[in-house]
Every structure is written in C-alpha cells, then in structure tokens.
Short mmCIF file of C-alpha atoms and ligand atoms in Angstrom, two decimals:
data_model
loop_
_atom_site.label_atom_id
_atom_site.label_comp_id
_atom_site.label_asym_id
_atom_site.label_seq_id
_atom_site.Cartn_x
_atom_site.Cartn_y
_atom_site.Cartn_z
CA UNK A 1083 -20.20 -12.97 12.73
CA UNK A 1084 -22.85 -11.30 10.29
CA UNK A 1085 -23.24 -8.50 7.83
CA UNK A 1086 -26.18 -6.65 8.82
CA UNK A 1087 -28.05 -4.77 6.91
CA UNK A 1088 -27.48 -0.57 7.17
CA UNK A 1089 -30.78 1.68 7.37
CA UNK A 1090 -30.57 4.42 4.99
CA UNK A 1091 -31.86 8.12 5.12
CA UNK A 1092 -35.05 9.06 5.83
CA UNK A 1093 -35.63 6.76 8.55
CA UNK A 1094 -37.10 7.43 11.34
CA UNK A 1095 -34.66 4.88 13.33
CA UNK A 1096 -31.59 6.92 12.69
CA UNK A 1097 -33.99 9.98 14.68
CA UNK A 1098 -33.70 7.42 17.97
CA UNK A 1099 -31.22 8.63 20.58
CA UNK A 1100 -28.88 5.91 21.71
CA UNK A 1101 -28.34 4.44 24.83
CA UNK A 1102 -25.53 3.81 26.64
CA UNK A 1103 -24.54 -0.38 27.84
CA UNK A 1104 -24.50 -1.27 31.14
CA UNK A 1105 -21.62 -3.99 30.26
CA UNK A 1106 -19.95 -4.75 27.62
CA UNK A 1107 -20.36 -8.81 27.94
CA UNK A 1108 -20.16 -11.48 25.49
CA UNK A 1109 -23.50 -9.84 23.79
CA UNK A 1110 -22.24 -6.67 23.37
CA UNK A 1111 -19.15 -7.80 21.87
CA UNK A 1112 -21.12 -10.10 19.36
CA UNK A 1113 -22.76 -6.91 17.85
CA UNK A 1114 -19.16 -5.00 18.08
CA UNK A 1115 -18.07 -7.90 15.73
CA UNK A 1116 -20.81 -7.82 13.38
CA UNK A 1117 -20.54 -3.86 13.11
CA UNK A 1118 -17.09 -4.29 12.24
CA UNK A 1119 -17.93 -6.91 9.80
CA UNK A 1120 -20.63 -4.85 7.97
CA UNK A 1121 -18.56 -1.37 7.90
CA UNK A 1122 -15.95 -3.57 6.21
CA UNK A 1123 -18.04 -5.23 4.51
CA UNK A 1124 -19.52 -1.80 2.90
CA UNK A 1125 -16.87 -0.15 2.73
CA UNK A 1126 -16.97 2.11 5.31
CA UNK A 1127 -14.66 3.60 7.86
CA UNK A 1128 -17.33 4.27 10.78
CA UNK A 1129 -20.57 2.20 12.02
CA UNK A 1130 -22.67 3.31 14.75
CA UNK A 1131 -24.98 0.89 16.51
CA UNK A 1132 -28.08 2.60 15.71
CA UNK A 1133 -27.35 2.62 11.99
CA UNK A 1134 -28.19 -1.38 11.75
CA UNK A 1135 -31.29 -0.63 13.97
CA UNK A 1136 -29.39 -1.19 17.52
CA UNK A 1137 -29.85 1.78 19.50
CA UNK A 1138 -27.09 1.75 21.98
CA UNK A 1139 -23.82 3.84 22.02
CA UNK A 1140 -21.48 1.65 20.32
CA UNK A 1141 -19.66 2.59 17.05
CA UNK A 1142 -16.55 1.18 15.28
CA UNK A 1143 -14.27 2.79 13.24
CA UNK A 1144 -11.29 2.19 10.92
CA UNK A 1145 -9.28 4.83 9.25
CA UNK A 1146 -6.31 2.92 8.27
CA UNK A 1147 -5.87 2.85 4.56
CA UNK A 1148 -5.45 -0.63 3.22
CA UNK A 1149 -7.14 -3.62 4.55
CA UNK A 1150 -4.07 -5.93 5.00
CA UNK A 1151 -3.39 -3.74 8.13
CA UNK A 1152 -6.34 -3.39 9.92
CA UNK A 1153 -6.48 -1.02 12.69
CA UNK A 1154 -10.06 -1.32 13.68
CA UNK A 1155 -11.18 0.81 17.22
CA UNK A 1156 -14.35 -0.42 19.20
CA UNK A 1157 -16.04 2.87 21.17
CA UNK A 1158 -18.45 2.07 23.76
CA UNK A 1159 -20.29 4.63 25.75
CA UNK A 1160 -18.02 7.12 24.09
CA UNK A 1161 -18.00 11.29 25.43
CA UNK A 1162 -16.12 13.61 23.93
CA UNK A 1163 -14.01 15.58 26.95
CA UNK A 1164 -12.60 18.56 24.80
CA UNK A 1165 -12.31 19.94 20.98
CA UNK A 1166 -9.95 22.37 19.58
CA UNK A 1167 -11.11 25.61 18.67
CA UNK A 1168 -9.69 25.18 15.31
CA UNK A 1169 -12.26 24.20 12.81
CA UNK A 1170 -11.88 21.93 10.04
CA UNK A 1171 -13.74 21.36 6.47
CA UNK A 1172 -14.09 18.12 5.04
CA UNK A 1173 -16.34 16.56 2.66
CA UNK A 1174 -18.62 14.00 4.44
CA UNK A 1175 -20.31 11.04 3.53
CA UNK A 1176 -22.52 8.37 5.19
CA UNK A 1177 -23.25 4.91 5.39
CA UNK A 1178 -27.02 5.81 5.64
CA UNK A 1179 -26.57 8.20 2.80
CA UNK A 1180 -25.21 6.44 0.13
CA UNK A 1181 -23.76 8.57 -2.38
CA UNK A 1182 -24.17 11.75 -0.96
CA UNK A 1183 -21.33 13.82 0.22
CA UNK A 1184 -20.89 17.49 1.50
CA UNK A 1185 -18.62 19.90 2.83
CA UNK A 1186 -18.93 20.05 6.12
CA UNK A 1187 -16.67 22.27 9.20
CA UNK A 1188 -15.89 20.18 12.34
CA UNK A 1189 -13.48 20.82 15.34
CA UNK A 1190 -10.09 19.90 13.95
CA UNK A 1191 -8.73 17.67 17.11
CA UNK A 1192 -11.26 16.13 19.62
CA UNK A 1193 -10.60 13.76 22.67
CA UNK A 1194 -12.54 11.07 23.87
CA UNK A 1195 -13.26 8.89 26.64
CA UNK A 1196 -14.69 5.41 25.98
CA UNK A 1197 -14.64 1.51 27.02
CA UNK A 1198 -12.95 -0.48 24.53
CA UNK A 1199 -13.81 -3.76 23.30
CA UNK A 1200 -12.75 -5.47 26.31
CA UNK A 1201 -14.36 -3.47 28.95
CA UNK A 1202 -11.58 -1.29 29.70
CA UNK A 1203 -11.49 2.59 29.95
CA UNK A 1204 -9.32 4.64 27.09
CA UNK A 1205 -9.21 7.99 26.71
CA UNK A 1206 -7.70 8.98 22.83
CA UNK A 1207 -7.14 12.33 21.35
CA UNK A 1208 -7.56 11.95 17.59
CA UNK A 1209 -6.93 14.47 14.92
CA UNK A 1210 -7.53 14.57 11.04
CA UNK A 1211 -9.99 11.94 9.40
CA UNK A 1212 -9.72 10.00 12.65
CA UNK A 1213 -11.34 13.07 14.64
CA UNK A 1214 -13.37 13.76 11.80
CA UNK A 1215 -15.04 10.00 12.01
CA UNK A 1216 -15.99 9.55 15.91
CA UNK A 1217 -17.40 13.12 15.47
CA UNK A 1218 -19.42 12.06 12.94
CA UNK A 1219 -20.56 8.69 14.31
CA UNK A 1220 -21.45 10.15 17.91
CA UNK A 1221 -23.67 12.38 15.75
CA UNK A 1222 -25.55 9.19 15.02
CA UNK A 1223 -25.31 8.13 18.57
CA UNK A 1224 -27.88 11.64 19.05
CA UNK A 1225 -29.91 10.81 16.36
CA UNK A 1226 -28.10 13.52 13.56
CA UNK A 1227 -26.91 12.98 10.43
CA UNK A 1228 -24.18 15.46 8.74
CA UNK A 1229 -27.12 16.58 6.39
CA UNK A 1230 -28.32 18.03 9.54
CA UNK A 1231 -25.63 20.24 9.93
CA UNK A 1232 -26.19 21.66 6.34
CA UNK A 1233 -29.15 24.22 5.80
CA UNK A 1234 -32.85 23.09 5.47
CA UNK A 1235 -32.56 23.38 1.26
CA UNK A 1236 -29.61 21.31 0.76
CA UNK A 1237 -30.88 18.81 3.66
CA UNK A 1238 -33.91 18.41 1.38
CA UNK A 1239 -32.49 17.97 -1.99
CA UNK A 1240 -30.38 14.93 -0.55
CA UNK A 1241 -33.43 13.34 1.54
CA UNK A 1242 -35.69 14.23 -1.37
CA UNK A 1243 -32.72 11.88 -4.01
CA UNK A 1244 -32.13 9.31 -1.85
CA UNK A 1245 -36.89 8.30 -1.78
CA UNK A 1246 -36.43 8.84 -4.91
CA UNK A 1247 -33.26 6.19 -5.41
CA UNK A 1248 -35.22 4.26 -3.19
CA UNK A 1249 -38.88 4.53 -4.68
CA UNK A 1250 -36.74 3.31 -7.58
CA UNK A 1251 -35.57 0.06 -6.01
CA UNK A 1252 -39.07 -1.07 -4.46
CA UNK A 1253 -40.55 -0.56 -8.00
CA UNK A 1254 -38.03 -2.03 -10.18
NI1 NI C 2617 -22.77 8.05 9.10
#
C-alpha cells in the first residue's frame, strides 16, 4: 500500500469526469487500498479516485468515529437510485480544499447502488454524515466540488485563498 498524494483546488484534474471500471481485479483493488490508506492517512472520511489523479469511479469512505473500529466502505461504479425530498444543511469540507468549509443543503437520505470491494453488487441507503459523504464524493466522480454548489463570489474567494496558500508554498 501507498499514500498518494491529493490534488488540491484549482486543478484542472478534479474538472475530468470519471469513468466507470470494467472489473474490479487485483488492480483495481490495489488503488482501493491505497485510497483508503491516504484518506486515513489525511484525515479524511471520503476519497474519490480522481482526487489522487485516477479518473475512474471509485471512492472510499469512512464515517465511523474512532480509528480502533474501522468501518471503511469501498464504492465502485456507484449510482445513486433515489433521494429524499427532505433537504439537509451541513457544513462541508474537502480533501482538495484544505481548510475551507461551507454550509451547504443536500438531500437528507440517498440510496445507492455500487460493487463493493470484492466485485459484488450492494445496494445501501445511508442517511446523516454517511449520505452526506457519497453525495459529496460522487460530486467528484462528475468533476464538482461543493464550492460549486455555492454562488460564483464565494466560489472565488475560496479558489482565489487556496493560489494564494499555494503561491505561498512554491515560494517559500
Ligand atoms: Ni472532496
């Protein structure tokens, strides 16, 4: 296994639509390992693919609070089949936008079909953070962000910190 290293915002890689796997084989599984290892690794709760420069629809996730009791999920191909009605507010944050956080209104409950890490179909209705988290990551699998759910201003002022943070790191 391997931390990779996580592309942060603006990037034009994180723009690239993902695409789905044909199988998940010993190669796909090697980068579902190494996904999990880096979103530990961060800390973070959700890792899409594309977000370490792989564009294909995997993500993981892990919601579970403490890291004695892992509880990690592998989605491949994932589609979500139905979302409440009910919307929910949460304040956001990103792998690929370190720092930055925002309030941000989501369907409360979603289901979703995917192939797990061992090739097999699941279908999982999640609600609260958990819901929250594969919405968010199959965002990424479409090439969004959450700042691109917020309006053009407030997208701008967090690009416009984050090349500056950055301008800050090449030069120092
Ligand atoms: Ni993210």
């Amino acid at each position: 296994m391997a931390i990779l290293s996580i592309i942060t915002a603006p990037d034009r890689r994180l723009k690239v639509k993902s695409q789905p796997v044909e199988a998940v084989d010993e190669k796909i599984r090697g980068i579902l390992d190494d996904m999990l290892e880096t979103m530990y690794q961060a800390p973070g709760i959700g890792l899409s693919a594309v977000q370490v420069g792989i564009p294909k629809c995997l993500i993981t996730v892990d919601v579970s609070p403490d890291d004695e009791d892992n509880a990690p999920l592998y989605l491949v191909n994932p589609k979500i089949v139905a979302f409440s009605d009910e919307m929910e507010s949460y304040n956001e944050g990103c792998l690929s936008l370190p720092d930055q956080f925002a309030d941000l209104d989501r369907p409360g409950e979603v289901t979703v079909e995917y192939l797990d890490y061992d090739a097999q179909p699941q279908q999982l209705r999640a609600d609260g953070l958990l819901s929250r988290c594969i919405q968010h990551e199959m965002d990424h699998l479409k090439g969004r962000l959450f700042v691109d759910h917020l309006s053009a201003v407030k997208r701008g002022m967090i690009l416009r910190k984050l090349e500056k943070i950055r301008r800050q790191k090449v030069s120092a």
